[in-house]
CSV table of C-alpha atoms and ligand atoms in Angstrom, one decimal:
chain,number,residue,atom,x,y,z
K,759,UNK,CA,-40.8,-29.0,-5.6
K,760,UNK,CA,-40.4,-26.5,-8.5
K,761,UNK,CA,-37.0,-26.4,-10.1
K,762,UNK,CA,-35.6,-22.7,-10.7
K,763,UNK,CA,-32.5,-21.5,-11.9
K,764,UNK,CA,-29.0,-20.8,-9.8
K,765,UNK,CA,-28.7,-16.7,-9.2
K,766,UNK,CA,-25.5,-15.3,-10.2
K,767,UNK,CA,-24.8,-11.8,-8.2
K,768,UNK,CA,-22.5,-9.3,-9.1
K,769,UNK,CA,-22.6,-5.6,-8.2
K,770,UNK,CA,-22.3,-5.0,-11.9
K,771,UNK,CA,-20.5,-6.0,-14.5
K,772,UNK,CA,-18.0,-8.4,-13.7
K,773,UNK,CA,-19.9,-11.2,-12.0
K,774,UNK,CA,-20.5,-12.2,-15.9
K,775,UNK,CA,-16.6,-13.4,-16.2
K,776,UNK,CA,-17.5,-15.7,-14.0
K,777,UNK,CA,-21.1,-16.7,-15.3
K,778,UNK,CA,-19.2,-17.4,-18.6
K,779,UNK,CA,-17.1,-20.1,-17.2
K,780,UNK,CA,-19.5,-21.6,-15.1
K,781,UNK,CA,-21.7,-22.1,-18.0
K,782,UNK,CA,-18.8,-23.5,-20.5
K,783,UNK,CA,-18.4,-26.2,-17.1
K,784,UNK,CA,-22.3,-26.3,-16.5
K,785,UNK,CA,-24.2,-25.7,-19.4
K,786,UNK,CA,-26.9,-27.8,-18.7
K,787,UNK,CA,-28.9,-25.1,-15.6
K,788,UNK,CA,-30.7,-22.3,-16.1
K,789,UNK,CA,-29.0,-19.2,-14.5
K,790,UNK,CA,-30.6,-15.9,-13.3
K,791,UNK,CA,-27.9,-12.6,-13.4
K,792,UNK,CA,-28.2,-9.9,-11.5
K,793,UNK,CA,-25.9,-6.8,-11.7
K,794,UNK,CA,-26.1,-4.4,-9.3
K,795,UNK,CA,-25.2,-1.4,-11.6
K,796,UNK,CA,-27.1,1.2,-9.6
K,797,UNK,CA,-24.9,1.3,-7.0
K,798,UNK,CA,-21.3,-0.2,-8.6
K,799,UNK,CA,-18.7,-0.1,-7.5
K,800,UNK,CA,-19.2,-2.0,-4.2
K,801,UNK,CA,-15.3,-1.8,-3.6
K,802,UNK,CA,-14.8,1.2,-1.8
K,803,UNK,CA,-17.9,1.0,-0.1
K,804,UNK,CA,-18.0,0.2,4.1
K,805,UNK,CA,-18.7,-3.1,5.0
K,806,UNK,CA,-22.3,-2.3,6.3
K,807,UNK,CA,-23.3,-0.8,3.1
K,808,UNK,CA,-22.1,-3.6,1.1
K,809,UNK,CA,-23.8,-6.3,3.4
K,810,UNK,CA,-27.2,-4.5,3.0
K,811,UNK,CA,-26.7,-3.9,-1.0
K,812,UNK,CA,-25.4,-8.1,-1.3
K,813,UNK,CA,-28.5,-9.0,1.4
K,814,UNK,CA,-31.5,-7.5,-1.1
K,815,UNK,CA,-30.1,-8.7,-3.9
K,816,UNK,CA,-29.9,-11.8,-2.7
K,817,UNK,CA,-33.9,-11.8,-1.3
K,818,UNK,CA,-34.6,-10.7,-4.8
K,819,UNK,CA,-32.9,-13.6,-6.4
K,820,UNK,CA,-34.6,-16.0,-3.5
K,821,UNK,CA,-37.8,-14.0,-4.3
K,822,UNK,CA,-37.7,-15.1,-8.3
K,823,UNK,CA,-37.1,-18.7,-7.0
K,824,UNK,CA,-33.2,-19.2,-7.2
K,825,UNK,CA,-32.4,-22.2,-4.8
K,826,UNK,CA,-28.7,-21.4,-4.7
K,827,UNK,CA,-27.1,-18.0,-5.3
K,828,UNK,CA,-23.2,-17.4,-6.2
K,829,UNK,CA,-21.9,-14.2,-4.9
K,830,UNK,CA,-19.8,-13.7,-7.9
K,831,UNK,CA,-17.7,-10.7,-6.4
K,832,UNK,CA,-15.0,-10.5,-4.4
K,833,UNK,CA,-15.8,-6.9,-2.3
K,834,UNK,CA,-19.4,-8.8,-1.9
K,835,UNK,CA,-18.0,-12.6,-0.7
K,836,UNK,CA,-15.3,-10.8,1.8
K,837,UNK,CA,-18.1,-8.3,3.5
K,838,UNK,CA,-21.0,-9.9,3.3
K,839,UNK,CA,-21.4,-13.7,3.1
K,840,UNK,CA,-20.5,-15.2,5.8
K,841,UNK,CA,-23.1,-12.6,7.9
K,842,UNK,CA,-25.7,-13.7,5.0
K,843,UNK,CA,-24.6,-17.2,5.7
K,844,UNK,CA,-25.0,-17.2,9.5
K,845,UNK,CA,-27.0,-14.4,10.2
K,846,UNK,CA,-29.5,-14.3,7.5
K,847,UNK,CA,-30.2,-17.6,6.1
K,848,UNK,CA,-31.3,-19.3,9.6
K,849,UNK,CA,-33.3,-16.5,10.5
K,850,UNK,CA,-35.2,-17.2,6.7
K,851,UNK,CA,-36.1,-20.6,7.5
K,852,UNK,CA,-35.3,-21.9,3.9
K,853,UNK,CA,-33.1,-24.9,2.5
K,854,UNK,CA,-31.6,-21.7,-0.3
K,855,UNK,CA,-28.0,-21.6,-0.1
K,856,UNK,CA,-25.9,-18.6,-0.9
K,857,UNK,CA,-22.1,-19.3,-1.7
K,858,UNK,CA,-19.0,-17.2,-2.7
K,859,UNK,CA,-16.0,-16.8,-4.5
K,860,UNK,CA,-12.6,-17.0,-1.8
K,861,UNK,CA,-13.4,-19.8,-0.4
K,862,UNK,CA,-12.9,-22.0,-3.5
K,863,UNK,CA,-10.2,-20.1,-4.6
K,864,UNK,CA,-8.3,-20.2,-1.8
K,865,UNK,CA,-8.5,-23.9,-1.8
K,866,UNK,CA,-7.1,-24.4,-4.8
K,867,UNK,CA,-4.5,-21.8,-4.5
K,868,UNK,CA,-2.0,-23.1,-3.0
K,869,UNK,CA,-1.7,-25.8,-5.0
K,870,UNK,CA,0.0,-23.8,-7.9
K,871,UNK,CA,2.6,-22.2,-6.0
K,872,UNK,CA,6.4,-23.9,-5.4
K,873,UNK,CA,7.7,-20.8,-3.6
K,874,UNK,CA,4.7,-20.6,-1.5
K,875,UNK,CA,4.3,-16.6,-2.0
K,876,UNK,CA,1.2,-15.7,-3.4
K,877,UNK,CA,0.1,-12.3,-4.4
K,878,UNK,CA,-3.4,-10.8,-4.6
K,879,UNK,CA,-4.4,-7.9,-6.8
K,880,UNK,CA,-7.9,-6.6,-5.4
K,881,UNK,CA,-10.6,-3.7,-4.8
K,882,UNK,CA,-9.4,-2.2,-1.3
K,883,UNK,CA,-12.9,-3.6,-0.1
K,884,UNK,CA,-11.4,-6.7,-0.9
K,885,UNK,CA,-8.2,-6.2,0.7
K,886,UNK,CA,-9.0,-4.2,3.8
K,887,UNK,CA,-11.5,-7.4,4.7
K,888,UNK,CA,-8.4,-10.0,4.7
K,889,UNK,CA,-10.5,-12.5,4.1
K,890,UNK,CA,-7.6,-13.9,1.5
K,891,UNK,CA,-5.3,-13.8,4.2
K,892,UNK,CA,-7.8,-15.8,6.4
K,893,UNK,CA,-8.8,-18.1,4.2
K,894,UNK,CA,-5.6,-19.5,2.5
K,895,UNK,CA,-4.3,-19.6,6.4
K,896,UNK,CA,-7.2,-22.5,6.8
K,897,UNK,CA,-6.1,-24.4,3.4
K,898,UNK,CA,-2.5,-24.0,3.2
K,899,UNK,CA,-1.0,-22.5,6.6
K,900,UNK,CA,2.8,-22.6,5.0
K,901,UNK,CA,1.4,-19.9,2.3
K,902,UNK,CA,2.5,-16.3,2.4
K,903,UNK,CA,-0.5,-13.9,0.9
K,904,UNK,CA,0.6,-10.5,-0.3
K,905,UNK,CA,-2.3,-8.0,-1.6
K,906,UNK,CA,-2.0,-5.0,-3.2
K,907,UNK,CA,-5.7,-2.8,-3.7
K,908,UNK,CA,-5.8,-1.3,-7.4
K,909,UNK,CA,-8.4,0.8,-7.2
K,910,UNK,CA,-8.3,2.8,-10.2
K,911,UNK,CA,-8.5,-0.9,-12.5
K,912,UNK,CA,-11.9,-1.1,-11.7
K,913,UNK,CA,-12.8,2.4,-13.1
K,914,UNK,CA,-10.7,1.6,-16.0
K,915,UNK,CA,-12.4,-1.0,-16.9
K,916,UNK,CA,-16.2,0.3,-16.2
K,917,UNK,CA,-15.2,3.1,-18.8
K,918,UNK,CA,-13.9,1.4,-21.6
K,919,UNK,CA,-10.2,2.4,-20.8
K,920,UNK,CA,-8.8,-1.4,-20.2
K,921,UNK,CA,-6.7,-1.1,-23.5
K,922,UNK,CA,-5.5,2.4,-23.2
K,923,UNK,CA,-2.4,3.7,-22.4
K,924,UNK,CA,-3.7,5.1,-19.3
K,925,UNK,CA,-4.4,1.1,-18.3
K,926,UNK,CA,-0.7,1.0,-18.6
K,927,UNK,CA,0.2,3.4,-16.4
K,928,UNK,CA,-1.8,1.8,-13.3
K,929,UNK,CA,-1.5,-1.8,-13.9
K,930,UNK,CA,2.8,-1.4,-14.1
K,931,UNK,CA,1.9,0.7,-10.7
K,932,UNK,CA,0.2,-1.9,-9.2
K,933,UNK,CA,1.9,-4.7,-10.3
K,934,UNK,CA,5.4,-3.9,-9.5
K,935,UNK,CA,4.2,-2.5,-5.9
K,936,UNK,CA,2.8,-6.3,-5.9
K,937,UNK,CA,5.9,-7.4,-7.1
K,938,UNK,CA,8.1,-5.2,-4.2
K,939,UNK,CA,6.2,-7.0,-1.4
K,940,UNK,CA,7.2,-10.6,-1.7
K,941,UNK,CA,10.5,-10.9,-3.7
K,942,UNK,CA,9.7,-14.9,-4.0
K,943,UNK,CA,6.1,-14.5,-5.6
K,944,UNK,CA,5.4,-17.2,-8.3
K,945,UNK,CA,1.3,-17.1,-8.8
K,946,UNK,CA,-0.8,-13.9,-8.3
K,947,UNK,CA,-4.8,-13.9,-8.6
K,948,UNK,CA,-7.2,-11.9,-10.7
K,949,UNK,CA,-9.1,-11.5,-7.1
K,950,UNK,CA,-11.6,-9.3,-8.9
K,951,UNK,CA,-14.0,-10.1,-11.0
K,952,UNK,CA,-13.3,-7.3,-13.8
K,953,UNK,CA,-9.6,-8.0,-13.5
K,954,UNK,CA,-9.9,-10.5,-16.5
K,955,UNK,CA,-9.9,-8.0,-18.7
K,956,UNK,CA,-6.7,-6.7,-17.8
K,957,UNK,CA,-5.2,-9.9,-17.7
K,958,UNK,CA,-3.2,-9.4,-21.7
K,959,UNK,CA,-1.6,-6.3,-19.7
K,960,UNK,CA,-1.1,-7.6,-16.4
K,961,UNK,CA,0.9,-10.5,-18.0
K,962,UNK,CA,3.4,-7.5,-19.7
K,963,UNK,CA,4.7,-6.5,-16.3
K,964,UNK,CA,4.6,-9.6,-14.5
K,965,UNK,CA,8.2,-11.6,-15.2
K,966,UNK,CA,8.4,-15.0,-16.7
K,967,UNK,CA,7.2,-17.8,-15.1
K,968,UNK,CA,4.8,-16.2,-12.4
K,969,UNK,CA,1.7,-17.9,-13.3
K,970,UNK,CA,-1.7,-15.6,-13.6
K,971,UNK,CA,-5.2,-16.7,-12.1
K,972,UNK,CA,-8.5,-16.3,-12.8
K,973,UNK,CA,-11.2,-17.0,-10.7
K,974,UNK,CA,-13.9,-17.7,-13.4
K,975,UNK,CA,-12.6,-21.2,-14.2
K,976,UNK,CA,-11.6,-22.5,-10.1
K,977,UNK,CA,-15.4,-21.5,-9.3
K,978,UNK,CA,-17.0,-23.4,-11.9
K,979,UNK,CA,-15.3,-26.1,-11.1
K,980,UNK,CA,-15.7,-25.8,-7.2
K,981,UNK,CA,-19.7,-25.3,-8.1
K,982,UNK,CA,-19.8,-28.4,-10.1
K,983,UNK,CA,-18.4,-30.3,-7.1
K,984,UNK,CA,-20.7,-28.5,-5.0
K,985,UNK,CA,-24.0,-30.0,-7.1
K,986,UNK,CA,-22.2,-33.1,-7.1
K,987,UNK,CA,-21.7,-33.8,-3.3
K,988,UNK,CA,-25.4,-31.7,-2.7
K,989,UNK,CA,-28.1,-33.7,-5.0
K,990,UNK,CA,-31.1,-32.2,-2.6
K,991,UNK,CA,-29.5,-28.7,-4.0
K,992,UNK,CA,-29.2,-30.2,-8.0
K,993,UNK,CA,-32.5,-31.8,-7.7
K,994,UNK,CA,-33.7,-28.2,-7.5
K,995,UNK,CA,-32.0,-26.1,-10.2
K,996,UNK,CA,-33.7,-26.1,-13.4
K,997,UNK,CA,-32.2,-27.5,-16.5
K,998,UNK,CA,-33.2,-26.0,-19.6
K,999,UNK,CA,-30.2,-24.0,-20.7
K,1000,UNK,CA,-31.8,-20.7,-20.2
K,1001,UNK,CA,-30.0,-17.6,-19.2
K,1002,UNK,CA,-31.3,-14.3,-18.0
K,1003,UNK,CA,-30.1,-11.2,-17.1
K,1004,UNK,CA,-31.6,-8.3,-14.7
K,1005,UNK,CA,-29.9,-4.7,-13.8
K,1006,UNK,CA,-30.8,-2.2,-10.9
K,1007,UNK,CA,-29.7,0.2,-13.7
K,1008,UNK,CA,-30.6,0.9,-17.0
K,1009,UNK,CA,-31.3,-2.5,-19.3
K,1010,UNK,CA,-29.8,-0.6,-22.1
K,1011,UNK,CA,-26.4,0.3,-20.4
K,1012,UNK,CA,-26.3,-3.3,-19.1
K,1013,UNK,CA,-26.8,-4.5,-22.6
K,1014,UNK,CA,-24.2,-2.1,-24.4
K,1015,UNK,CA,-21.5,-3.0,-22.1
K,1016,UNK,CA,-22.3,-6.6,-20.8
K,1017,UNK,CA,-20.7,-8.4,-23.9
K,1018,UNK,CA,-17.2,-7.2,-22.8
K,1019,UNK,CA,-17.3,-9.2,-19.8
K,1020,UNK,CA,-19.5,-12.1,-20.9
K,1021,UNK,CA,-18.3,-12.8,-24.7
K,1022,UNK,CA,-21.3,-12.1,-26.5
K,1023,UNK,CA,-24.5,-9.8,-26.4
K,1024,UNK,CA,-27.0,-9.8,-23.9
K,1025,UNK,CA,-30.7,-8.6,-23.2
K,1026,UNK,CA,-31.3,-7.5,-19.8
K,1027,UNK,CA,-34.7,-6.1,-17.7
K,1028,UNK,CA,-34.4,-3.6,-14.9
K,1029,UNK,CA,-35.5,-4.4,-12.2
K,1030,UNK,CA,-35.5,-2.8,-8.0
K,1031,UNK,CA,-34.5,-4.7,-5.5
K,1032,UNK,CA,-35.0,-2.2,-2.7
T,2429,DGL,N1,-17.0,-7.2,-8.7
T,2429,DGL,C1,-16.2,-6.6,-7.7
T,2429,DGL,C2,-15.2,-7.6,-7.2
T,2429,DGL,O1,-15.0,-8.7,-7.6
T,2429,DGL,C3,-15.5,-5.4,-8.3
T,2429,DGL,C4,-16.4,-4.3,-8.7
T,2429,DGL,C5,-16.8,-3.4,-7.6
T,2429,DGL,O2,-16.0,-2.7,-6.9
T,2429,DGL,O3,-18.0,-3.3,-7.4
T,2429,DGL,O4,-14.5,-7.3,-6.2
C-alpha cells in the first residue's frame, strides 16, 4: 500500500492554527491542506450546505490519496462529521478515516476546570449545533457549558482587523456577555479555529485566573494518540516532512494571508473540488 499524506480541512484560513501545532507535535508526516476559501465562512451557513461543502472536500482530499483527514474547523466537525462518519464513509467502502476537532477537546476539557463552568466562544454554526454541550455531557457530565456565538470575530479577522480598535469593541461584547452567563466560569475555549488570533485581546477582558484554550495544541496531541493506538492508519501516512497547501480560491490570496494563521509563508495551488 502506498503511503500518502494526512489531509487537513478547513473552510479557509484557520484550519492552519491547527496544522501548525500538529506539525510542532508531528513533524515527521507529510500533510495535505486544503482551505475552502471560495465559499468561507462556513459559520453562518445551514447545516445541509455545510455537510455538502465538508463532504467534497473531503472526496477531494481522499481523491489525492490522504488516508486520514482532520476536519480542522469547528462549524465543519459540529454539522458535518458525524453524517460523513456514518453516512458517507460506509457507503465508500474504504479503510480512510475522517476525524474532528470537539471530540478531543471536549475530552480534555474538563480536566482544566475546578468550578466546573466552562464557557465557549464560537461561530453561531458552531453554537446553534450543541455539539459542545453534547459532547462534554459524554466526558464530564458534572460540567456546565456556556456558549456565546461571535460572529463578527470571524470577519475581523478574515480582514485584517484582529488588532484594531474595532476588535476591541466586539471581543469586550462578547466576552463579558460570556462572562454574564455563568458567574463561576474558570476556563473558556478558543472553539474556532481563527479565534487564536484574538487570543492577546481576549485575555484583556477576561479576569485573572480564568484560563484560555486553544484547540491547536489538545488536537495534536489527541492525533498523536490516535496514530499511536491505530498503526494500520500510521503505516499509511507518508513520512517525508512535506507540506502542501491547495485553495478553492485564489492561490495568491491564500498565499498573502495564510502566514497570519500558520507562522510563516506559504505557496498554495487552486484547485475545484466541485
Ligand atoms: N474555521 C471555522 C471554525 O472553526 C470558522 C470560519 C468559518 O466560519 O468558516 O468554526
Amino acid at each position: 500500500m502506498t503511503q500518502q499524506p494526512i489531509g487537513v480541512f478547513d473552510s479557509g484560513y484557520g484550519g492552519l492554527t491547527i496544522l501548525k501545532e500538529i506539525i510542532r507535535v508531528l513533524p515527521q508526516y507529510d500533510y495535505l491542506y486544503l482551505g475552502d476559501n471560495a465559499r468561507a465562512p462556513y459559520g453562518p451557513r445551514s447545516f445541509e450546505t455545510v455537510y455538502r461543502y465538508t463532504l467534497q472536500c473531503v472526496q477531494w482530499l481522499f481523491a489525492q490519496g490522504c488516508p486520514l483527514v482532520i476536519l480542522a474547523c469547528n462549524t465543519a466537525s459540529a454539522k458535518a462529521l458525524r453524517t460523513i462518519q456514518q453516512r458517507n464513509l460506509p457507503l465508500m467502502n474504504t479503510q480512510n478515516r475522517v476525524l474532528g476537532v470537539i471530540r478531543p477537546t471536549t475530552e480534555m476539557m474538563g480536566n482544566y476546570t475546578r468550578t466546573n463552568e466552562v464557557g465557549i466562544l464560537a461561530t453561531a454554526g458552531t453554537v446553534l449545533s450543541e455539539s459542545y454541550l453534547i459532547e462534554t455531557k459524554k466526558f464530564f457530565p458534572e460540567v456546565r457549558v456556556y456558549q456565546e456565538a461571535c460572529p463578527m470575530w470571524v470577519p475581523l479577522v478574515e480582514n485584517n482587523e484582529y488588532n484594531g480598535a474595532g476588535a476591541d469593541y466586539f471581543v469586550e461584547q462578547h466576552v463579558s456577555r460570556l462572562l454574564q452567563k455563568g458567574a463561576h466560569i474558570d476556563t473558556v475555549l478558543l472553539a474556532c479555529t481563527h479565534y487564536p488570533l484574538l487570543e492577546h485581546k481576549i485575555r484583556q477582558y477576561l479576569p485573572a485566573g480564568v484560563r484560555l484554550l486553544s484547540q491547536g495544541e489538545i488536537v495534536a496531541d489527541s492525533l498523536s494518540d490516535y496514530l499511536n493506538r491505530h498503526p494500520e492508519m500510521e503505516s499509511r501516512c507518508s513520512r517525508h516532512q512535506q507540506v502542501k497547501f491547495a485553495t478553492t480560491d485564489s492561490a495568491a490570496d491564500f498565499d498573502a494571508h495564510a502566514a497570519i494563521f500558520f507562522g510563516k509563508s506559504v505557496h498554495s495551488l487552486q484547485v475545484s473540488v466541485e
